[in-house]
């Protein structure tokens, strides 16, 4: 059977290394304002460590989303061409993605790669129970285990959760109301920051034309934050701290990357500009779509008729008239 112990050892090693680093520079390990800051900072910098490792993957995610966005006009054309033939449409789209080296799944890859870290931290913090017999599992010493199991955030143990039973709270020496209030606030912050990270990306890149991609975007924007309202009850407070920190890190990282790699101009705007450069200029259109009348050129002025010279007989303007008799 596949074992996840290597993940638990890796997470434990990073946590313990950061805790030792903060302890070495003088961050108090004892409770200040009801908080053991060395352990809280160890969790926060676990996020920093993971995100630095995954940063190249995150940049590839942004570039892949740009490529997918540039392909949207071609995807839309395929959808119109193969309307009603889903199987052929999927084959054509996969061929298009392969040809243009675009991967629709790359957008979710950083999140998928962080799932093992989240599960590893979840498992490690769940075993911070003073009643455990084996306190040296995954490379912990007894002293480190007891220090972490007593660590708190504003008097709420980092191993406690909103759904902790009375027996679990008693073993942790925690107040049930305090744990529920702190966990509840953190769950709401976790939901809000999760929503904002998805919203930030969608506002910058726009909604996808492909129905499947649009469905994934809606799931990321609404589905995952709402699911946290239920699942957050079983997350230890330390795990929620990790999630909130990860979301805040994502917001800052996305803002930086989106400035460095701004979204390209819309393909529609490009097409419109290209069409106007080669086509004849369109006639001006007035209100309600009516064409404005073209200006009528002025009639040429009638040439002036010169008057008779002095001493000359006047010319009769009437043509064909009878000649005047002489008296």
Short mmCIF file of N, CA and C in Angstrom, two decimals, residues 19 43 46 52 64 96 111 118 145 161 177 253 293 314 324:
data_model
loop_
_atom_site.label_atom_id
_atom_site.label_comp_id
_atom_site.label_asym_id
_atom_site.label_seq_id
_atom_site.Cartn_x
_atom_site.Cartn_y
_atom_site.Cartn_z
N UNK A 19 10.76 26.43 13.50
CA UNK A 19 10.57 26.70 14.93
C UNK A 19 11.92 26.90 15.61
N UNK A 43 4.46 27.79 11.14
CA UNK A 43 3.40 27.42 10.18
C UNK A 43 3.37 28.41 9.02
N UNK A 46 6.21 27.80 6.75
CA UNK A 46 6.00 26.58 5.98
C UNK A 46 5.35 26.94 4.64
N UNK A 52 7.78 29.21 -2.45
CA UNK A 52 9.03 29.49 -3.16
C UNK A 52 9.40 28.30 -4.05
N UNK A 64 0.25 29.45 -19.25
CA UNK A 64 -0.72 28.53 -19.85
C UNK A 64 -2.09 29.19 -19.96
N UNK A 96 -6.01 20.82 -31.06
CA UNK A 96 -5.64 22.23 -31.05
C UNK A 96 -4.71 22.53 -29.88
N UNK A 111 -2.49 24.24 -7.33
CA UNK A 111 -3.38 23.85 -6.23
C UNK A 111 -3.26 22.36 -5.93
N UNK A 118 -1.00 20.23 2.40
CA UNK A 118 -2.14 20.48 3.27
C UNK A 118 -2.51 19.22 4.06
N UNK A 145 7.32 17.74 20.81
CA UNK A 145 5.92 17.33 20.73
C UNK A 145 5.09 18.02 21.80
N UNK A 161 -10.07 22.38 17.04
CA UNK A 161 -10.89 22.70 15.87
C UNK A 161 -12.31 23.03 16.31
N UNK A 177 -15.62 27.36 24.15
CA UNK A 177 -16.13 28.59 23.54
C UNK A 177 -15.03 29.36 22.82
N UNK A 253 1.29 37.26 -4.77
CA UNK A 253 2.05 36.67 -5.87
C UNK A 253 1.34 36.87 -7.20
N UNK A 293 -26.46 61.99 -44.57
CA UNK A 293 -26.40 62.35 -45.99
C UNK A 293 -25.07 62.95 -46.35
N UNK A 314 -26.91 98.20 -78.42
CA UNK A 314 -27.30 97.18 -77.43
C UNK A 314 -27.81 95.95 -78.14
N UNK A 324 -36.79 95.60 -85.25
CA UNK A 324 -37.45 96.91 -85.05
C UNK A 324 -37.41 97.71 -86.35
#
